[in-house]
Short mmCIF file of C-alpha atoms in Angstrom, two decimals:
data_model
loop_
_atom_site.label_atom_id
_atom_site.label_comp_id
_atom_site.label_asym_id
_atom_site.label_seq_id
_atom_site.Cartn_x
_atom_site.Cartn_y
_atom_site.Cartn_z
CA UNK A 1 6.01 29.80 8.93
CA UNK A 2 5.29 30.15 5.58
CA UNK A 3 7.12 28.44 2.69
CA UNK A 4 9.25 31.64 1.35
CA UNK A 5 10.08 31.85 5.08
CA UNK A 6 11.65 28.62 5.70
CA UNK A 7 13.48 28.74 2.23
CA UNK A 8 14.71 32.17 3.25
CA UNK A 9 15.89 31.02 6.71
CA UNK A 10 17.47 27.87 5.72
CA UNK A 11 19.26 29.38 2.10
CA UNK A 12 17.51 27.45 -0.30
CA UNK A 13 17.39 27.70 -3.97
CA UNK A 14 14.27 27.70 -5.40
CA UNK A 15 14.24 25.79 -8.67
CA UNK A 16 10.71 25.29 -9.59
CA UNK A 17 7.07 25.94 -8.90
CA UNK A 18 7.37 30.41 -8.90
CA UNK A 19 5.72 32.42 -6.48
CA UNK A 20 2.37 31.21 -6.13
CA UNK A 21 2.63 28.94 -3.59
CA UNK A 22 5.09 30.55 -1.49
CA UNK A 23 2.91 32.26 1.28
CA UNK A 24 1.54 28.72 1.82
CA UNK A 25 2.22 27.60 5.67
CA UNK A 26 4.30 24.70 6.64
CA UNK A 27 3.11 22.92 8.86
CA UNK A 28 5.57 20.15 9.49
CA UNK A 29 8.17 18.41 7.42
CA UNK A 30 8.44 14.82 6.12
CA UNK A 31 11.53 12.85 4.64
CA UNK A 32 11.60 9.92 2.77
CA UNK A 33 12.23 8.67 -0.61
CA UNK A 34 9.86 5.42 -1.29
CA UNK A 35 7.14 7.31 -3.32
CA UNK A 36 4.74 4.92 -2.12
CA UNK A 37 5.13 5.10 1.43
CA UNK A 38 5.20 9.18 1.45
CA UNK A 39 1.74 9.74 -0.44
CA UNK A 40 0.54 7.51 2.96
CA UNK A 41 2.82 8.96 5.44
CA UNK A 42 3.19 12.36 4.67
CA UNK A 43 0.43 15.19 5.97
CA UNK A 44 -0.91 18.26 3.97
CA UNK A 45 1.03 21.04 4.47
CA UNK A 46 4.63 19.17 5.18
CA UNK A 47 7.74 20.03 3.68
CA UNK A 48 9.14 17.42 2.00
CA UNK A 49 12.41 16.79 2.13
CA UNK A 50 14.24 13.77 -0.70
CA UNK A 51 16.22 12.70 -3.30
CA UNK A 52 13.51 12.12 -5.62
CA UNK A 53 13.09 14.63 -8.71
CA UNK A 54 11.25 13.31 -11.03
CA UNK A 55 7.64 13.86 -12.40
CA UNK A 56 5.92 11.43 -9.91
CA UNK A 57 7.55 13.11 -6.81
CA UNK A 58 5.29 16.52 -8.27
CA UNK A 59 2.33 14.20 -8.46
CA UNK A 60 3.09 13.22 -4.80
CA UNK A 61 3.01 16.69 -3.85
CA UNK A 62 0.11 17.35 -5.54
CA UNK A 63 -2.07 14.41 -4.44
CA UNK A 64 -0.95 14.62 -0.34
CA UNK A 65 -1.36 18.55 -0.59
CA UNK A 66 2.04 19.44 0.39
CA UNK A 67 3.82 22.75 1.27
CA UNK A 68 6.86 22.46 -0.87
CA UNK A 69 9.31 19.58 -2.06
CA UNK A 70 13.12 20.12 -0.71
CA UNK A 71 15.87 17.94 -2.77
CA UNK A 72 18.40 17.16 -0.44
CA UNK A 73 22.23 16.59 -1.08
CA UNK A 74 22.05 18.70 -4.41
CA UNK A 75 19.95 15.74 -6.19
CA UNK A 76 18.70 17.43 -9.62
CA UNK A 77 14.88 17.87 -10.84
CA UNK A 78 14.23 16.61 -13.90
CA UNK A 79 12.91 19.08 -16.95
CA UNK A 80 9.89 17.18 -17.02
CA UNK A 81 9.45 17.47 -13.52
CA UNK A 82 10.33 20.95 -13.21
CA UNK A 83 7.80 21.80 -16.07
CA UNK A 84 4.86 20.01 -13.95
CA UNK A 85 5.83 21.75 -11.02
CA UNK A 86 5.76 25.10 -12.52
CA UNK A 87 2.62 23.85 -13.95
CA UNK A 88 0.91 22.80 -10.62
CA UNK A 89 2.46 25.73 -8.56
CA UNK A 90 4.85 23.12 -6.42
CA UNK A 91 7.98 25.10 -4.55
CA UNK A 92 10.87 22.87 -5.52
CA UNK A 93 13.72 24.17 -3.49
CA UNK A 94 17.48 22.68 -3.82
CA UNK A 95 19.60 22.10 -1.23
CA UNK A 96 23.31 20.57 -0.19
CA UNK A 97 22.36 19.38 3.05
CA UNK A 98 21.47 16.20 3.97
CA UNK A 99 18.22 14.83 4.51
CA UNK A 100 18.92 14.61 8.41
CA UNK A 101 20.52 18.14 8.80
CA UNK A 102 17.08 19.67 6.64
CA UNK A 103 15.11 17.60 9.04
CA UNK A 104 16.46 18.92 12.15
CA UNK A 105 17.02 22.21 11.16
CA UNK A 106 13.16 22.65 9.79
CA UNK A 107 11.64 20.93 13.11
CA UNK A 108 14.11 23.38 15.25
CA UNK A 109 12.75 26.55 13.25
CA UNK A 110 9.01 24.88 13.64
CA UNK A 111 9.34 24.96 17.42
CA UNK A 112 11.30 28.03 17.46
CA UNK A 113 8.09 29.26 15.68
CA UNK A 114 5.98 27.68 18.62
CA UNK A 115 7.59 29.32 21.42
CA UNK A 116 7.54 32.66 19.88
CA UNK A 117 3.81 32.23 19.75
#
C-alpha cells in the first residue's frame, strides 16, 4: 500500500509535503508522541501517526526514513513545519480520529493488504 493509497482509503487531508512522496510504500505504522522515543522505535517506511506538528517531528521523519506523518485528533502543523516538510518531500496528512482508531484502522488495511496477496 502506498502512501496516496492509505490517505485515500482512510479520508485524509493532505496538508504538507506534495506529491513526491506519495507512491512511497507503507510498510507499517507507528504512534507515539515522545520525539525521542519514536526516532528509536519507529521503522523506515511506518506511518506515523501523533499530535506532534512542529519542525522537529519533520526532522523525525526525515532521520528514521518514514512513509508519511498522520496528525491525529485535528492537531495543527506549524508554518515552519509545514515549510520543511514541503521542503523535504514529507506527506503530512490531517486527521480527526484518534490516535487508536488511525492505528487500528491502518494495521486492518495492512493485513487486508496481506491476504489479498
Amino acid at each position: 500500500m502506498t502512501v496516496h493509497m492509505l490517505a485515500r482509503r482512510l479520508g485524509l487531508c493532505q496538508v504538507a509535503g506534495g506529491e513526491k512522496n506519495l507512491n512511497t510504500p507503507v510498510l507499517g505504522c507507528y504512534a507515539g508522541d515522545l520525539l525521542s522515543w519514536v526516532v528509536h522505535k519507529a521503522s523506515a517506511g511506518n506511518a506515523w501517526i501523533t499530535v506532534m506538528g512542529g519542525i522537529n517531528s519533520i526532522a523525525v521523519a526525515v532521520m528514521d526514513d518514514l512513509s508519511c506523518i498522520l496528525l491525529a485528533e485535528e492537531s495543527s502543523l506549524d508554518q515552519e513545519a509545514k515549510e520543511r516538510a514541503d521542503k523535504e518531500g514529507v506527506p503530512v496528512f490531517s486527521s480527526s480520529l484518534t490516535t487508536v482508531a488511525l492505528a487500528v484502522k491502518i494495521s486492518l488495511l495492512l493485513e487486508e493488504e496481506k491476504t489479498v496477496k
